[in-house]
Short mmCIF file of C-alpha atoms in Angstrom, two decimals:
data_model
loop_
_atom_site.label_atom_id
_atom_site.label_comp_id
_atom_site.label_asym_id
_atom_site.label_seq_id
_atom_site.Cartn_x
_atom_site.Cartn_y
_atom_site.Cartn_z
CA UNK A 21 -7.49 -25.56 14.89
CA UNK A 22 -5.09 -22.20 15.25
CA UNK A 23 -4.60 -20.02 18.01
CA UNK A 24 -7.38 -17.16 18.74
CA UNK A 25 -6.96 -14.22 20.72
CA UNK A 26 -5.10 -14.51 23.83
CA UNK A 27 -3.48 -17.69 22.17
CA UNK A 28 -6.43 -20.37 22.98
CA UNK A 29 -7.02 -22.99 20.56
CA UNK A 30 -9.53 -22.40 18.72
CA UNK A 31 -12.13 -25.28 16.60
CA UNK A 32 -12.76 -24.38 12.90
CA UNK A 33 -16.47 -24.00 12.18
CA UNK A 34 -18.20 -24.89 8.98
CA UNK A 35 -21.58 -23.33 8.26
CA UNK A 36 -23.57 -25.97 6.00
CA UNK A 37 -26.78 -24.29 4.13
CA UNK A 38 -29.10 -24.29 1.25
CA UNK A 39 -32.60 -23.32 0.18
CA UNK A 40 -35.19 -25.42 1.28
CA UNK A 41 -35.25 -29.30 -0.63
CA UNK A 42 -31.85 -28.75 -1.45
CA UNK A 43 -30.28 -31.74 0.00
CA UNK A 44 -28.44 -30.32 2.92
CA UNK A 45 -29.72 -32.87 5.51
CA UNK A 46 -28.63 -35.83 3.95
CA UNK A 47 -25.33 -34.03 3.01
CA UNK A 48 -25.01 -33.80 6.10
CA UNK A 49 -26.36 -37.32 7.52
CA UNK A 50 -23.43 -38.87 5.35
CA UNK A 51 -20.95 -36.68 6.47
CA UNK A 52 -21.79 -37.65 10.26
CA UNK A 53 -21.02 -41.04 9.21
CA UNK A 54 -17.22 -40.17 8.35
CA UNK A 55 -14.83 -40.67 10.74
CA UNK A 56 -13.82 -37.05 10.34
CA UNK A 57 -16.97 -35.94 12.09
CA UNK A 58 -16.84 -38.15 15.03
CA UNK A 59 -15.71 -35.50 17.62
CA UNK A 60 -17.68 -32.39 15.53
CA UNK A 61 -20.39 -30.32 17.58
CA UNK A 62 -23.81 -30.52 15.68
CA UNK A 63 -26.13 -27.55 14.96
CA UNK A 64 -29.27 -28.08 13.56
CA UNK A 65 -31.49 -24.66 12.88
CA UNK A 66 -34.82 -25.25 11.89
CA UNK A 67 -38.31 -23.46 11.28
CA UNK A 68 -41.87 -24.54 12.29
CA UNK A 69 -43.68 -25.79 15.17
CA UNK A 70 -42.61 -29.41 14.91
CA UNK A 71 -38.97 -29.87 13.80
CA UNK A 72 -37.84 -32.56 12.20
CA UNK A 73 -34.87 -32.32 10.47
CA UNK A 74 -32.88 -33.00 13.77
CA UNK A 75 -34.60 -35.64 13.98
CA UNK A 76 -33.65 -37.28 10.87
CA UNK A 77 -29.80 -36.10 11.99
CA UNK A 78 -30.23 -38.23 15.01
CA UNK A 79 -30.77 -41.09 13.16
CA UNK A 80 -26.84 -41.06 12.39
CA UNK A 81 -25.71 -38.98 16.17
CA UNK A 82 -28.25 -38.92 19.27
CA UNK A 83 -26.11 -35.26 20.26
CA UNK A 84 -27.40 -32.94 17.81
CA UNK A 85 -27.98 -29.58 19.08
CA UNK A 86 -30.92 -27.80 17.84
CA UNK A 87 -32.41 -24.49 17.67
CA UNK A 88 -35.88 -24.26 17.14
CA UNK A 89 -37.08 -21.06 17.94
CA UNK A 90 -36.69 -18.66 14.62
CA UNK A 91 -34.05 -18.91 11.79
CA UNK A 92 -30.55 -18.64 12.76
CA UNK A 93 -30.09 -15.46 10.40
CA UNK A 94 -32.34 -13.53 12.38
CA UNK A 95 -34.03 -14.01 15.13
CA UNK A 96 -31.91 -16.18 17.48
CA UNK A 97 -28.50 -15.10 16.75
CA UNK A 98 -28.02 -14.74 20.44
CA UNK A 99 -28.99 -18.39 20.55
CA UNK A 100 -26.41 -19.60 18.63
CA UNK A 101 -23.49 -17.70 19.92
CA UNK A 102 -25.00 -18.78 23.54
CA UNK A 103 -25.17 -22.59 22.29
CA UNK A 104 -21.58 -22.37 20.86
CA UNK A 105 -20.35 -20.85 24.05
CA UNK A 106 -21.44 -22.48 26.26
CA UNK A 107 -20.38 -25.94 24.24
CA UNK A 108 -17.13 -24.92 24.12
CA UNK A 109 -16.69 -23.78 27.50
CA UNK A 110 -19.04 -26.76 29.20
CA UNK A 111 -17.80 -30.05 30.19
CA UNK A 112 -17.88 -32.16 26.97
CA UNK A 113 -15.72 -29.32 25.45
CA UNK A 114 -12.89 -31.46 25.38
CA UNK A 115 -14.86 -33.93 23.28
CA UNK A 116 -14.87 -31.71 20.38
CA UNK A 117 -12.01 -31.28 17.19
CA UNK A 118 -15.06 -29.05 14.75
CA UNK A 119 -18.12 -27.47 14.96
CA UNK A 120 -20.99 -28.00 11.64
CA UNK A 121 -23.89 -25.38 11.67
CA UNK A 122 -26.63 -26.50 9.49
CA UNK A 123 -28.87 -23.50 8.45
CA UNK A 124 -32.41 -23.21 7.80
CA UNK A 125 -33.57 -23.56 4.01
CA UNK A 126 -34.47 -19.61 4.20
CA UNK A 127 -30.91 -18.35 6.23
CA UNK A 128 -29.02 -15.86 4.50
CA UNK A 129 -25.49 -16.42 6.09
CA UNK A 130 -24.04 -13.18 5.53
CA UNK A 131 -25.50 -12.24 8.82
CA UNK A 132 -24.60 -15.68 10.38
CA UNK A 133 -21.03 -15.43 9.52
CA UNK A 134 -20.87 -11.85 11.38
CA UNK A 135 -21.83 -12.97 14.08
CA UNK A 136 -19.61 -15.71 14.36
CA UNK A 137 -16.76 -13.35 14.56
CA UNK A 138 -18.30 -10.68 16.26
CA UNK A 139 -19.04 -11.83 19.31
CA UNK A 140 -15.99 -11.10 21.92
CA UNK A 141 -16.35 -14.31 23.68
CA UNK A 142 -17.30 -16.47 20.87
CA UNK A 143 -13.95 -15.68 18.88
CA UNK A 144 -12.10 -17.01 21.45
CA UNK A 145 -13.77 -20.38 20.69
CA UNK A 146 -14.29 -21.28 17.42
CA UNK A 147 -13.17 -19.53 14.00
CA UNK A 148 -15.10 -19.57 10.45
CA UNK A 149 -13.24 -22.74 8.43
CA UNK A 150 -16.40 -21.67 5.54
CA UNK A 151 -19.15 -21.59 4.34
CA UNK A 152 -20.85 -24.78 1.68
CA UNK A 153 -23.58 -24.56 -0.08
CA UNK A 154 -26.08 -26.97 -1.41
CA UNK A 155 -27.71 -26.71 -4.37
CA UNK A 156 -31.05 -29.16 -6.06
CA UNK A 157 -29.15 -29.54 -9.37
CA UNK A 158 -33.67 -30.29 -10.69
CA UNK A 159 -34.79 -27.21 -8.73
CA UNK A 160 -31.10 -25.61 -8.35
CA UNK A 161 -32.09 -22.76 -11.86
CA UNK A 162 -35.89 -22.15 -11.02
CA UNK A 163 -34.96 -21.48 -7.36
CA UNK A 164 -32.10 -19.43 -8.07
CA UNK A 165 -34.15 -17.42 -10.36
CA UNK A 166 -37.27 -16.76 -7.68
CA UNK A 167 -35.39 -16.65 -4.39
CA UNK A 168 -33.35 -14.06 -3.06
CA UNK A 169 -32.38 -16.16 -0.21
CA UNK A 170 -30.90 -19.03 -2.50
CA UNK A 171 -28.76 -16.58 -4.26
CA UNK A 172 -27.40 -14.88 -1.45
CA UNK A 173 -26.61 -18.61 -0.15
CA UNK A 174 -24.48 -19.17 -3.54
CA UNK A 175 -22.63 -15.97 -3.23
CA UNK A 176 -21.87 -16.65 -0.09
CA UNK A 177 -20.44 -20.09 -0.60
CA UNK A 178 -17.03 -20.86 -0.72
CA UNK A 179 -17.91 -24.61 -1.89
CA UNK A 180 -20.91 -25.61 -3.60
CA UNK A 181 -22.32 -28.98 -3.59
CA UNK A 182 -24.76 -30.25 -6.50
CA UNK A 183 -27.21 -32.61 -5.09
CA UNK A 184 -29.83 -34.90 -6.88
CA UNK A 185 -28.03 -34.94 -10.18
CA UNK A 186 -29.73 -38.20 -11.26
CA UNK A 187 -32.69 -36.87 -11.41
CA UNK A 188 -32.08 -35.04 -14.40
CA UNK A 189 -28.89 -36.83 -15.56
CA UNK A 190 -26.51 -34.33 -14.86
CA UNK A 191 -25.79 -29.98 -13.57
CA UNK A 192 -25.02 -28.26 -16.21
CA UNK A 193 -27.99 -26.04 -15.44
CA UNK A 194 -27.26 -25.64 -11.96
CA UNK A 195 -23.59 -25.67 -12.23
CA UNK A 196 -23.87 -22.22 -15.00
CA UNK A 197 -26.49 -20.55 -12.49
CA UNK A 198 -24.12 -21.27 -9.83
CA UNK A 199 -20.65 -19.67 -11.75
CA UNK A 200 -23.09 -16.67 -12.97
CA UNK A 201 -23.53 -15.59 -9.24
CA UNK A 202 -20.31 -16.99 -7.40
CA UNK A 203 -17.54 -17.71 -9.99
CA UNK A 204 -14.66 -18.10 -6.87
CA UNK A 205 -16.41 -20.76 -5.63
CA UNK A 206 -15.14 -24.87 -5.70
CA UNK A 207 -17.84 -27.05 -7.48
CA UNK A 208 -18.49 -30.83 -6.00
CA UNK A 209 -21.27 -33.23 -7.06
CA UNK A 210 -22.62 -35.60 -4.50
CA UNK A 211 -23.75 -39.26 -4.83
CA UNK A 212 -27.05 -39.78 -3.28
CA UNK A 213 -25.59 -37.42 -0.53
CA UNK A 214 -22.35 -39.44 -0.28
CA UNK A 215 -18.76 -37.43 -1.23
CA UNK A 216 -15.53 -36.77 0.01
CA UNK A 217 -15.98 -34.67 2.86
CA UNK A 218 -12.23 -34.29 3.23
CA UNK A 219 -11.38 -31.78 0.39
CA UNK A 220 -14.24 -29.40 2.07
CA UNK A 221 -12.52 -29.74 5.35
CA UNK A 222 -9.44 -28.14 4.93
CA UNK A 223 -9.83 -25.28 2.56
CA UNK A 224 -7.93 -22.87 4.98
CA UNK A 225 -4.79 -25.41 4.76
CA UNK A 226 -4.85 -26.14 1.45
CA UNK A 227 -6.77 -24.79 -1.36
CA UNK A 228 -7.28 -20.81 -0.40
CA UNK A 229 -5.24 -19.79 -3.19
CA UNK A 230 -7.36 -21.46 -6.17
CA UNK A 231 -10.51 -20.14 -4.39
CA UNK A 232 -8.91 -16.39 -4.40
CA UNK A 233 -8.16 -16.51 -8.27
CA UNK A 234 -11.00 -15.00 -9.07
CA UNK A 235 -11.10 -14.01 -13.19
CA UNK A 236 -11.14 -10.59 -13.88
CA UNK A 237 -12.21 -8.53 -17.57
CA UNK A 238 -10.68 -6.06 -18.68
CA UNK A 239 -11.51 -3.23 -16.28
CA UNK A 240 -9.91 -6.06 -13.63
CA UNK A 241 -13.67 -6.22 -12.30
CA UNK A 242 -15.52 -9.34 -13.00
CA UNK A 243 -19.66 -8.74 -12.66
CA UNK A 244 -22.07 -11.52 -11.96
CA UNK A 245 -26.11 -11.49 -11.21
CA UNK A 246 -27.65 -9.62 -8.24
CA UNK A 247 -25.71 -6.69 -8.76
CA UNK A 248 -22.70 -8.73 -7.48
CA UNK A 249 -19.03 -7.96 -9.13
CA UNK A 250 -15.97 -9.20 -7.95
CA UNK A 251 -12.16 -8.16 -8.41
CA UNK A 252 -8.97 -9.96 -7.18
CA UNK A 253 -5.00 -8.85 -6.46
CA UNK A 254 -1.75 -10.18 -6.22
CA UNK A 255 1.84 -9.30 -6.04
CA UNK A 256 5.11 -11.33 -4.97
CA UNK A 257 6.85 -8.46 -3.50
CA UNK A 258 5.72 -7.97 0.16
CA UNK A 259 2.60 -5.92 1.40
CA UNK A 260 2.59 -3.26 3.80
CA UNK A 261 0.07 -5.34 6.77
CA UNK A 262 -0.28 -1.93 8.25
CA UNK A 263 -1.76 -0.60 5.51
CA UNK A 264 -3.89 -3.23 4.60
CA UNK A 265 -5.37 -3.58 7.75
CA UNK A 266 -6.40 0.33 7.86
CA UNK A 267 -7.78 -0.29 4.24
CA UNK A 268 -9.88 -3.34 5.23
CA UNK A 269 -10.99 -1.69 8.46
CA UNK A 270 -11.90 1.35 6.01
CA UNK A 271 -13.47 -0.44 3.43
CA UNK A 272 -15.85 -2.21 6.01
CA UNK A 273 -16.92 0.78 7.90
CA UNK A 274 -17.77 3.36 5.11
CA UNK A 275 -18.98 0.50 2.74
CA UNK A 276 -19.62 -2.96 4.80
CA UNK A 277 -23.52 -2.83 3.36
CA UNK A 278 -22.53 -3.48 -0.18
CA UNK A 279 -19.06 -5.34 1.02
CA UNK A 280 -20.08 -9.42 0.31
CA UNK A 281 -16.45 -11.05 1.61
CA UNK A 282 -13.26 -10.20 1.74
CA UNK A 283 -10.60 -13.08 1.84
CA UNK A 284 -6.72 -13.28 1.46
CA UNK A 285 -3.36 -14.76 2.40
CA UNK A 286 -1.14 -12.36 2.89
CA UNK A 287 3.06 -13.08 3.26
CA UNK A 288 4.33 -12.01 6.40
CA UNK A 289 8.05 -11.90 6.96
CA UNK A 290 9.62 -14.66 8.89
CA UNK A 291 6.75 -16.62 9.18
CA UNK A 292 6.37 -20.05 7.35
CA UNK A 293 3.32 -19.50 6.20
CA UNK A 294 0.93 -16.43 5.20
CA UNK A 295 -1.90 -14.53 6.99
CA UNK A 296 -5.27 -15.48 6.50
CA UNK A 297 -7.73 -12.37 6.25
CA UNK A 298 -11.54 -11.86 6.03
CA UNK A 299 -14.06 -9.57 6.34
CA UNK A 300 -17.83 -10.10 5.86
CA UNK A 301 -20.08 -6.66 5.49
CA UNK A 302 -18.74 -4.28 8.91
CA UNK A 303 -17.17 -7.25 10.19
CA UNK A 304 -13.39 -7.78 10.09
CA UNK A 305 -12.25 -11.49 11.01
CA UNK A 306 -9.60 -11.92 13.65
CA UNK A 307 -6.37 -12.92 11.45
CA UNK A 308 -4.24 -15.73 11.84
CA UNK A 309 -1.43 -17.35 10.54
CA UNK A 310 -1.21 -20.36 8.77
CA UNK A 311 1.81 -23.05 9.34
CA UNK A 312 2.81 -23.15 5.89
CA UNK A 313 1.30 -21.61 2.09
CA UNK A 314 -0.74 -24.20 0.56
CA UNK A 315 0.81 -24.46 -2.49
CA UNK A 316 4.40 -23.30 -4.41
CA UNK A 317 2.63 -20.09 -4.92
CA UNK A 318 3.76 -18.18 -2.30
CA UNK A 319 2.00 -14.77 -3.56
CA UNK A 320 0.32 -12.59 -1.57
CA UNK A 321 -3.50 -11.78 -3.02
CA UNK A 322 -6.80 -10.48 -2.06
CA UNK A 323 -10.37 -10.96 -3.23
CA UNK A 324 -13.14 -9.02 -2.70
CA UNK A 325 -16.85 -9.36 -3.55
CA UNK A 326 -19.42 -6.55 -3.53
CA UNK A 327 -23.03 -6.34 -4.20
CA UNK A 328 -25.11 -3.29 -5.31
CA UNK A 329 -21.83 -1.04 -5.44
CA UNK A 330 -22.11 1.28 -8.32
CA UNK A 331 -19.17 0.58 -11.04
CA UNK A 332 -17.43 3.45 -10.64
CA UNK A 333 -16.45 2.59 -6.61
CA UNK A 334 -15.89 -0.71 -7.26
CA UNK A 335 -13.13 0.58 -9.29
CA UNK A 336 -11.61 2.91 -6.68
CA UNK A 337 -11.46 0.35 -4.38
CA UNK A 338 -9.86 -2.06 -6.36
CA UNK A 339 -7.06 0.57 -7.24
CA UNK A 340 -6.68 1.60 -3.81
CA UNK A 341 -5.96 -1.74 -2.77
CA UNK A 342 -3.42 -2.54 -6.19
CA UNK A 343 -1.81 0.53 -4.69
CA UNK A 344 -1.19 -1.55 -1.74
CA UNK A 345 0.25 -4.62 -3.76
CA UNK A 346 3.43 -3.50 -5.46
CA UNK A 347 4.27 -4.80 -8.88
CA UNK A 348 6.57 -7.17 -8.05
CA UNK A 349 9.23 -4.62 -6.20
CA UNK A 350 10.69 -4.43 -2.95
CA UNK A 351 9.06 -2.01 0.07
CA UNK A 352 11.58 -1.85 2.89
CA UNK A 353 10.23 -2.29 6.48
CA UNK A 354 6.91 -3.62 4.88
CA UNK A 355 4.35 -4.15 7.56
CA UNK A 356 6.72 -1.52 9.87
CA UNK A 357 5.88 1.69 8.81
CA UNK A 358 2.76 3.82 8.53
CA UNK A 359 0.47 3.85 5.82
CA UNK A 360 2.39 5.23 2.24
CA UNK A 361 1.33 4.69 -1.67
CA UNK A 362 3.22 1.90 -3.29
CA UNK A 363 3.23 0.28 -6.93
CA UNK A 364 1.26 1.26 -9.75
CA UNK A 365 -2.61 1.26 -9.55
CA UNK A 366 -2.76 1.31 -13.55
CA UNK A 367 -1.03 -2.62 -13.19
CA UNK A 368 -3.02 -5.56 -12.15
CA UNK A 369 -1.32 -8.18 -10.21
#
């Protein structure tokens, strides 16, 4: 939990998703059986006229919410911010620690995580803790191949979970579909739906950092399929939050269509521990602090994924925001003054 706006506690949020078949019930069937779910809000989105996957999630917990009436992507995104509203705000809110949204096979959750953290009322609630992904490491290639949806699920992921691997005796299929389109992402493999659900938990306390080292070629822009390219920055000297924040709040107003995610940790003088920025297409997360870095590497760095962005911006942007991440150098009053050029854009941090 951290503190939202107007200091309430807030519960961290995991969206759970995957194409159709891909395991993602069961996934989450065994993780209802871990202790570490016991006070967690269920979601369960599904399509058709006679649902059943909640069904088979009530096998494990009788409480499951579900939302039956369109796919949560779309068509009943009011629904979901109503349901998580009024959970939080009803009288078993005190009953829960986490919320788990499980998606429909054909969600795309770029437009599920904006509206988790654009609604006004639901920020004060619950924040994004991120997004997993499941993928059929049989059907995992073929399905990433044919399906739009399952690809935008992968680059969306920040952990990706390979299901059914004894089927074909291991992922190495799935597992180099899955770095072509989402290199940043952390890889797990689970056991007839069974794994350590803990690691996955707490990737805003403790492993942000190796998700934001993202590899970069030699134009510092690293491309993968769907038109998708990534780039990543870093410095040790401090960063201008001022500026930042007006280059985020640019970046996702003149280009949130093409802008994938945006995450970082950012130092911030005085404070134990860094800030913790996103930003998904137009939509800028609320930023918090976190009680301590999650490693010894106290650096401050930024990654930022793009899709059908033509080369050429991709590389303005990413020296825009190097200009904002000096190489390794001091910038009095960071964070105090208005917005000024700093470092050298020509050196990648």
């Amino acid at each position: 939990m951290h503190l939202g706006q107007g200091s309430r506690v807030t519960l961290p949020l995991t969206v759970l998703t995957g194409f159709l078949g891909s395991g993602k019930t069961t996934l989450l069937n065994h993780a209802l059986r871990d202790p570490r779910f016991a006070r967690a809000l269920v979601v369960v989105n599904e399509l058709g006229d006679v649902p059943l996957d909640h069904l088979l999630v009530r096998e494990v917990r009788d409480d499951v919410v579900l939302l039956d009436s369109g796919c949560v992507c779309c068509s009943i995104r009011g629904d979901l911010v109503d349901t998580l509203v009024a959970e939080a705000t009803g009288d078993r809110a005190s009953a829960f620690d986490r919320v788990l949204v499980e998606t429909t096979g054909m969600a795309d959750p770029t437009p599920i995580v904006a509206t988790l953290v654009r609604h006004p009322e639901l920020v004060r609630h619950v924040h994004l803790d991120g997004v997993i992904t499941a993928v059929d490491c049989e059907l995992g290639p073929a399905t990433l191949e044919a399906h739009a949806e399952a690809r935008k699920q992968v680059i969306l992921a920040d952990d990706v979970v390979f299901t059914k691997a004894d089927r074909v005796g291991g992922c190495q299929a799935a597992e180099a579909a899955v770095r072509a389109l989402a290199p940043h992402a952390r890889l797990f493999q689970a056991d007839h739906g069974a794994l350590d659900w803990g690691p996955l938990l707490q990737w805003t306390a403790s492993t942000v950092a190796s998700r934001l080292d993202v590899p970069v070629g030699p134009a510092g822009v690293h491309a993968h399929g769907e038109g998708v390219q990534s780039f990543s920055v870093q410095t040790s000297a401090p960063v201008d939050f001022s500026a930042f924040a007006l280059w985020l709040a640019t970046t996702s107003q003149f280009h949130g269509r093409q802008l994938l995610r945006v995450k970082g940790l950012l130092a911030a003088p005085g404070e134990p521990g860094p800030l913790v920025v996103q930003a998904v297409q137009h939509v800028v997360h609320p930023v918090y602090a976190m009680p301590a870095w999650p490693s010894a590497d106290e650096r401050s760095r930024v990654m930022v994924i793009t899709r059908g962005m033509s080369p050429g911006l991709v590389a303005e942007l990413r020296a825009s925001l190097q200009e904002l991440f000096p190489a390794e150098r001091e910038v009095p009053g960071a964070g105090l003054e208005p917005y000024r050029k700093t470092g050298d854009p020509s050196r990648s941090g």
